Amino acid sequence: MAGQTQHLRADADAPCTDVLIVGAGLAGLFLALKAAPHECTVLTPAPLGQSASSAWAQGGLAAALAPGDSPEAHARDTVAAGAGLVDPVVAGLIASEGAARVRDLIALGVPFDRTEDGVLALSLEAAHSHPRVARVAGDLAGRAIMDALTAAVAACPHITVIDGVKAAALLQDETTGRVAGVVARSRGGALSTIKARETVLCTGGAGGLFEVTTNPASARGDALGMALSAGALVSDLEFIQFHPTAMDVGLDPAPLATEALRGEGAVLVDGEGDAFMARYHPGGDLAPRDEVARAIHAERLSGRGAFLDARAAIGAAFPDLFPTVFAACQAAGFDPRATPIPVAPAAHYHMGGVVSDLWGRSSVAGLSVCGECASTGAHGANRLASNSLLEAVVFARRIAERLTGGQLQTPGAAAGRVADPLAPAALTELRQGMQAHCGVTRHADGLAKLEGTLERLSAEHGAPCDLVAARAIAASAAAREESRGGHARSDYPGLSETPTRSYRAAPAPPRRAPMATRAEAALP
């Protein structure tokens, strides 16, 4: 029997917040701070800092700050990593604003690492032409940034945080179709409506749709499911970045062995201790993430295994340079100073998402999107390392600038339809199917089997957000008959002649606002 769907309505005279921010990661909190003096309400399923992928980020924030580096070089690296699908305008935008956003975070109290001379210590990561990743204590950037933002948010009277609730569907104006807030579900399952003049989805990614992921379990494509159900345009859903060096220690989610380890000289080896990346890519251990993930996947399938050997490169300095990774290794029962770390690819970052213009607007009026759940064109088919935090703060500031410079519209009576959550057994089946058939490598036969499974689950359980998101990702992967960036098809191993972004939308969407043209996008 299909899961139940409930219809909830909010009257025209119901209380209405100015800006409703769904999600309390880096994108959501930075936006809330920048949106003053507008009244902002932030929804989060857990207390601040406890459920956001941002807090787990071990890398840092990429910005052209070093002598000899430039925003133009950063943008070129971003375009090159994206395998033909990065929008060069967006790449240039985020690169040009990087230094200013780092200064913003420093002003908020983020203690980025510095050299003995007092300048920012910048690290080199894969596919970057210069060291440009600002870090905190080696691998604690995400936690340090979130701690600083949480403290700043707590001190701001224009921000109200509601924790213990999760958005389950979007409200839409009954006359215009404009997004008017959300239907929220409490921890106990109670539903309520929250109206807003502008709603911003900052819910993170979709790694939790896969059985092996570095993401929080709650990161299951909520923004995709809600936005698609409201008729929003989405794009590039097939491009999932599998972090090559998740720790293979049987935990869900999988602990991450940051890419910075390889930046410091750690080497990928097989079970016999032989380095193997040179056989797969001229960039070796610092090849783009998709190439490294596929190489590790191949080594594991061959039975040779895959391990990250940091003994010579880092050795005794491990606890000081990479305390998060060191603690995870110890918790798993081994010492990375003496033993190579077992690694496997894990779903880590979603390059696709809800389509956004240069000011964060979706294709549906009243709905903006920011962070990993957005598809801005910045990442293409393969995200450049540490560009995600950069994109989040750049677009959060741009959304805030647009909202503070314009007139917010008060919605009338609004309604939303929300499906029951997916049952635990069905969620397990979904995650296993996505891992098996929509993982590091894909094939038409497996994708067809997966789509059949997801269709059956839809017939049995209705349309909860995670199931809607999984179906859209699987359909996008089946439709792209080539291998490009994070999307690898064993039955279509080559590139198509013309790189094109992919777009999907609900079959019968409600009224939409036109996307801004490039000329219009130059203005807030």
C-alpha positions in Angstrom: 0.0 0.0 0.0 1.4 3.4 -0.9 2.4 5.8 1.9 -0.1 8.4 2.8 0.1 12.0 1.5 -1.3 14.8 3.6 -2.4 18.2 2.4 -1.7 21.2 4.7 -2.9 24.7 4.2 -1.7 28.1 5.7 -4.2 31.0 5.7 -3.4 34.3 4.0 -3.2 36.0 7.4 -0.9 33.4 9.1 2.3 34.7 10.6 5.0 35.1 7.9 8.8 35.4 8.4 10.9 37.5 5.9 13.5 34.9 5.0 13.1 31.2 5.8 16.4 29.3 5.6 16.1 25.5 5.5 19.3 24.1 6.7 22.0 25.3 9.2 25.3 24.5 7.5 27.8 27.0 6.2 25.5 28.3 3.4 22.5 28.7 5.7 24.2 30.4 8.6 26.4 32.7 6.5 23.3 33.8 4.6 21.4 34.4 7.8 24.2 36.6 9.1 24.5 38.6 5.8 20.7 39.0 5.4 20.3 41.6 8.3 18.2 43.5 8.9 15.6 41.1 7.4 14.0 38.8 10.0 15.5 35.3 9.3 14.2 32.0 10.6 16.6 29.0 10.3 15.2 25.5 10.4 17.5 22.6 11.5 16.7 19.0 12.5 19.4 19.1 15.2 21.1 21.8 17.3 23.4 24.1 15.4 26.5 22.4 14.1 25.4 18.8 14.8 23.8 17.7 11.5 25.5 19.7 8.8 28.0 18.3 6.4 29.9 21.6 6.6 31.1 20.7 10.1 32.6 17.5 8.8 34.7 19.2 6.0 38.3 18.3 6.6 39.7 20.3 3.7 39.2 24.0 3.7 38.2 27.0 1.5 40.0 27.5 -1.8 40.9 31.1 -2.6 43.7 32.7 -4.7 45.6 34.4 -1.9 49.2 33.3 -2.4 51.9 35.3 -4.3 51.9 34.2 -7.9 48.3 32.9 -7.8 45.3 34.7 -9.2 41.5 34.4 -9.5 42.1 33.8 -13.2 44.3 30.7 -12.5 41.8 29.5 -9.9 39.0 29.8 -12.4 41.0 27.9 -15.1 41.6 25.1 -12.7 37.9 25.0 -11.8 36.9 24.8 -15.5 39.5 22.1 -16.2 38.4 19.9 -13.3 34.8 20.1 -14.4 35.3 18.1 -17.6 33.7 20.6 -20.0 30.6 21.4 -18.0 31.6 24.3 -15.7 30.1 27.6 -16.5 33.2 29.9 -16.9 31.2 32.9 -15.8 30.4 31.2 -12.5 34.0 29.9 -12.1 35.3 33.4 -12.5 32.7 34.8 -10.1 33.5 32.5 -7.2 37.3 32.8 -7.8 37.2 36.6 -7.9 35.2 36.7 -4.6 37.2 34.1 -2.8 39.7 36.4 -1.0 36.9 38.7 0.3 34.9 35.8 1.7 38.0 34.4 3.5 38.4 37.8 5.1 34.7 37.7 6.1 35.3 34.4 7.9 38.4 35.7 9.6 36.4 38.7 10.8 33.9 36.2 12.3 36.7 34.5 14.2 37.7 31.6 12.1 41.3 30.8 13.1 42.8 29.8 9.8 46.3 28.3 10.0 49.1 30.8 9.6 52.8 30.5 8.9 55.5 31.8 11.3 55.4 35.1 9.5 51.7 35.4 10.2 50.3 35.0 6.7 47.7 32.4 5.8 49.2 28.9 5.4 47.8 27.6 2.1 47.7 23.9 1.1 47.9 22.2 -2.3 45.1 19.9 -3.2 44.4 17.7 -6.3 44.0 19.6 -9.6 44.9 23.0 -8.2 47.9 24.7 -9.9 48.8 26.6 -6.8 48.6 26.1 -3.0 45.3 28.0 -2.2 43.4 26.0 0.4 43.0 27.9 3.7 42.7 25.4 6.6 42.3 25.1 10.3 44.6 22.8 12.3 45.2 20.7 9.3 41.8 19.0 9.0 39.5 20.9 11.3 38.3 23.7 8.9 34.7 22.7 8.8 34.3 22.4 12.6 36.1 25.7 13.2 34.1 27.6 10.6 30.8 26.2 12.0 31.8 27.0 15.6 32.5 30.6 14.6 29.2 31.0 12.6 27.2 29.4 15.4 28.5 31.8 17.9 27.8 34.8 15.6 24.3 33.6 14.9 23.5 33.3 18.6 24.4 36.9 19.0 22.1 38.2 16.2 18.6 39.4 17.2 17.4 39.2 13.6 17.9 35.4 13.5 15.6 32.9 15.0 16.7 29.2 15.0 14.1 26.5 15.2 15.8 23.1 15.8 14.2 19.7 16.0 12.2 20.2 12.8 12.8 19.2 9.2 11.2 20.7 6.1 9.2 18.0 4.3 7.5 19.9 1.5 7.2 23.4 0.1 4.2 25.6 0.6 3.0 27.3 -2.6 0.6 30.3 -3.0 -2.7 28.9 -4.1 -3.2 31.6 -6.6 0.3 32.3 -8.1 2.3 29.1 -7.4 4.9 31.2 -5.7 6.8 29.3 -2.9 5.5 30.6 0.4 7.4 28.6 3.1 7.4 24.9 4.1 5.5 22.1 5.7 7.8 21.1 8.6 7.9 17.8 10.5 9.0 17.6 14.1 11.1 14.8 15.6 7.9 13.2 16.9 6.3 13.4 13.4 3.9 16.3 13.9 3.3 18.5 10.9 3.0 22.3 10.8 3.3 25.1 8.3 5.8 28.0 8.3 5.1 30.8 5.9 7.8 33.0 4.5 8.3 35.8 2.0 11.4 34.1 0.6 12.4 30.5 1.2 16.0 29.4 0.7 17.0 25.8 0.5 20.4 25.1 2.1 19.8 21.4 3.0 23.1 19.9 1.7 23.6 17.0 -0.6 22.4 13.5 -1.3 25.2 11.2 -0.2 22.8 9.5 2.3 21.0 8.0 -0.7 24.0 5.7 -1.0 25.0 2.8 1.3 28.6 4.1 1.6 28.9 7.8 2.1 30.9 10.4 4.0 27.8 12.5 4.5 25.4 12.6 7.5 22.7 10.0 7.2 20.1 12.9 6.9 21.7 14.2 3.7 19.3 12.4 1.3 18.4 15.0 -1.4 15.7 16.8 0.5 16.0 20.0 -1.6 15.8 18.0 -4.8 12.7 16.2 -3.7 10.9 19.3 -2.5 12.0 21.5 -5.4 11.0 18.9 -8.1 7.6 18.4 -6.4 7.1 22.2 -6.7 8.1 22.2 -10.4 11.6 23.6 -10.1 14.3 23.0 -12.7 17.2 20.8 -11.6 20.4 19.9 -13.5 23.4 17.6 -13.6 22.0 15.1 -11.1 24.0 12.2 -12.5 27.3 13.8 -11.4 28.1 12.4 -7.9 31.6 12.9 -6.6 32.8 9.8 -4.8 35.6 10.8 -2.4 38.4 8.3 -3.2 39.8 7.9 0.3 37.0 7.3 2.7 38.2 5.0 5.4 37.1 1.4 4.8 36.5 0.5 8.4 32.8 -0.6 8.3 31.2 2.6 9.7 28.2 4.5 8.4 28.9 7.2 7.5 32.5 6.4 6.6 35.2 8.5 8.2 37.2 10.6 5.7 40.9 10.5 5.0 41.3 14.0 3.7 42.9 14.7 0.3 45.4 16.9 2.1 47.2 13.8 3.2 48.1 13.2 -0.4 48.9 16.8 -0.8 51.5 16.3 1.9 52.9 13.3 0.1 50.9 10.3 1.3 50.8 7.6 -1.4 48.1 5.1 -2.5 49.3 1.6 -2.5 47.9 -1.9 -3.0 47.9 -4.7 -0.5 51.5 -5.5 -1.4 52.6 -2.0 -0.7 53.1 -1.1 -4.4 52.1 2.4 -5.5 49.5 2.2 -8.3 48.2 5.7 -9.3 50.9 6.2 -12.0 49.4 3.4 -13.9 46.0 5.2 -14.1 46.7 8.9 -14.5 49.7 11.2 -15.2 48.7 13.2 -12.2 49.4 10.3 -9.9 48.2 10.6 -6.4 47.0 14.1 -7.0 44.9 13.3 -10.1 41.3 14.6 -10.1 39.1 12.9 -7.6 37.0 11.0 -10.2 40.1 9.5 -11.7 41.5 8.5 -8.3 38.1 7.1 -7.2 37.9 4.9 -10.3 41.5 3.7 -9.8 40.9 2.7 -6.2 37.6 1.0 -7.3 39.5 -1.0 -9.9 42.2 -2.0 -7.5 39.6 -3.2 -5.0 37.7 -5.1 -7.6 40.9 -6.8 -8.7 41.4 -8.1 -5.2 44.6 -6.2 -4.7 43.0 -3.7 -2.2 43.7 0.0 -1.7 45.5 1.7 1.2 46.7 5.2 1.8 50.3 5.1 3.1 51.2 8.2 5.1 54.0 6.6 7.2 56.9 8.3 5.4 55.2 11.6 4.4 53.6 12.4 7.7 54.7 9.8 10.2 55.1 11.0 13.8 53.5 14.3 13.0 50.1 12.7 12.3 48.4 13.6 15.6 49.4 17.3 15.2 48.9 17.8 11.5 45.7 15.7 11.0 44.0 15.2 14.4 40.6 14.3 13.0 41.9 11.5 10.8 44.3 10.3 13.5 41.5 10.0 16.0 39.3 8.1 13.5 42.1 5.7 12.8 42.7 5.1 16.5 38.9 4.6 17.0 39.0 1.9 14.3 41.9 0.1 16.0 45.0 1.0 14.1 47.8 3.7 14.1 48.3 5.4 10.7 51.9 6.2 11.8 52.6 2.5 11.5 49.9 1.1 9.3 48.5 2.2 5.9 44.9 3.3 6.0 42.4 1.1 4.2 40.4 3.3 1.8 37.4 3.0 -0.5 35.4 5.5 -2.6 32.3 6.9 -0.9 29.5 9.2 -2.0 30.7 12.6 -0.9 29.5 15.5 -2.9 26.6 16.2 -5.4 27.7 18.4 -8.3 24.1 18.7 -9.5 21.1 20.1 -7.8 18.4 22.8 -8.0 19.2 25.2 -10.8 20.3 28.6 -9.6 21.0 31.8 -11.4 23.9 34.1 -10.5 21.9 35.6 -7.6 20.7 32.2 -6.1 17.2 32.3 -7.6 15.6 29.0 -8.6 13.1 28.8 -11.5 10.2 29.0 -9.1 9.3 32.4 -7.7 10.0 32.8 -4.0 12.5 30.0 -3.9 16.3 30.4 -3.6 18.9 27.8 -3.2 22.4 27.8 -1.9 25.2 25.4 -1.1 25.5 21.8 -2.2 21.9 21.4 -3.0 22.2 24.1 -5.7 23.4 23.7 -9.3 25.1 27.0 -10.1 27.4 25.7 -12.9 30.5 26.0 -10.6 31.3 22.4 -10.5 30.4 20.8 -13.8 31.0 17.1 -13.9 33.7 17.1 -11.2 34.1 19.5 -8.4 37.5 21.0 -7.8 38.7 20.2 -4.3 37.7 22.8 -1.6 35.5 24.8 -4.0 32.3 23.8 -2.2 32.8 25.9 0.9 33.8 28.8 -1.4 30.7 28.4 -3.6 28.5 28.3 -0.5 29.8 31.6 1.0 29.9 33.4 -2.3 26.3 32.6 -3.2 25.1 33.1 0.3 26.3 36.7 0.3 24.9 37.2 -3.2 21.4 36.0 -2.1 21.6 38.2 1.0 22.5 41.2 -1.2 19.6 40.6 -3.5 17.1 40.2 -0.7 18.3 43.2 1.3 18.2 45.3 -1.9 14.7 44.3 -3.0 11.1 44.2 -1.9 9.9 40.9 -0.4 6.5 39.7 -1.4 4.0 38.6 1.2 2.2 35.4 0.0 -1.5 34.7 0.3 -3.1 31.5 1.3 -0.7 28.6 0.6 -0.8 24.8 0.7 1.6 21.9 0.5 1.4 18.2 0.1 3.7 16.0 2.2 4.3 12.2 2.0 5.0 9.9 4.9 8.7 9.2 5.5 10.2 6.2 3.8 10.1 3.1 6.0 13.5 2.0 7.3 13.5 -1.3 5.3 12.6 0.5 2.1 15.4 3.1 2.8 17.9 0.4 3.2 16.8 -1.2 -0.1 17.1 2.2 -1.8 20.6 2.9 -0.5 21.8 -0.6 -1.4 20.4 -0.2 -4.9 21.9 3.2 -5.4 25.3 1.9 -4.3 25.2 -1.1 -6.5 23.9 0.4 -9.7 24.5 4.2 -9.5 27.9 4.2 -7.8 31.5 4.8 -9.0 30.7 2.9 -12.3 27.3 2.5 -13.9 25.8 0.3 -16.7 22.5 0.4 -18.5 21.4 -3.0 -17.2 22.1 -2.1 -13.6 20.4 1.3 -14.0 17.3 -0.3 -15.5 17.2 -2.7 -12.5 17.6 0.2 -10.1 14.8 2.2 -11.8 12.5 -0.8 -11.5 13.3 -1.0 -7.8 12.6 2.7 -7.3 9.4 2.5 -9.2 8.2 -0.3 -7.1 9.1 1.6 -3.9 7.2 4.6 -5.2 4.1 2.4 -5.7 4.5 1.1 -2.2 5.5 4.2 -0.3 4.4 7.3 -2.4 6.7 10.2 -3.0 8.8 11.1 0.0 11.7 13.5 -0.8 14.5 10.9 -0.7 12.7 8.6 -3.1 11.8 11.5 -5.5 15.5 12.5 -5.4 16.8 9.0 -6.0 14.5 8.4 -9.0 15.7 11.7 -10.6 19.4 10.9 -10.1 19.0 7.4 -11.5 17.0 8.6 -14.5 19.7 11.2 -15.2 22.5 8.6 -15.0 20.6 6.4 -17.4 20.1 9.3 -19.8 23.8 10.3 -20.1 25.3 7.7 -22.4 28.9 8.7 -21.9 31.6 8.8 -19.2 32.4 12.3 -18.0 33.8 13.5 -14.6 31.9 11.9 -11.7 29.6 9.9 -14.1 31.3 6.8 -15.4 29.4 4.3 -17.6 31.2 1.0 -18.3 29.0 0.5 -21.4 29.8 4.0 -22.6 33.4 4.6 -21.6 34.1 7.5 -24.0 33.2 11.1 -24.0 30.5 12.5 -26.3 31.7 15.0 -28.8 29.6 17.9 -27.4 29.6 18.4 -23.6 26.1 19.5 -22.5 24.6 20.0 -19.1 21.5 18.0 -18.3 18.2 19.4 -17.0 15.1 17.8 -15.5 11.8 19.1 -14.2 8.6 17.8 -12.8 6.2 16.7 -15.7 3.5 19.2 -14.8 5.0 22.1 -12.9 3.0 24.9 -11.5 3.6 28.5 -12.6 7.2 29.5 -12.7 9.2 32.7 -12.6 11.5 33.1 -15.7 15.1 32.5 -15.0 17.2 35.7 -15.0 19.1 36.4 -18.2 22.9 37.1 -18.0 22.2 40.8 -18.3 19.5 40.7 -15.6 21.8 38.5 -13.4 24.3 41.4 -13.2 21.8 43.2 -11.0 20.5 42.1 -7.6 
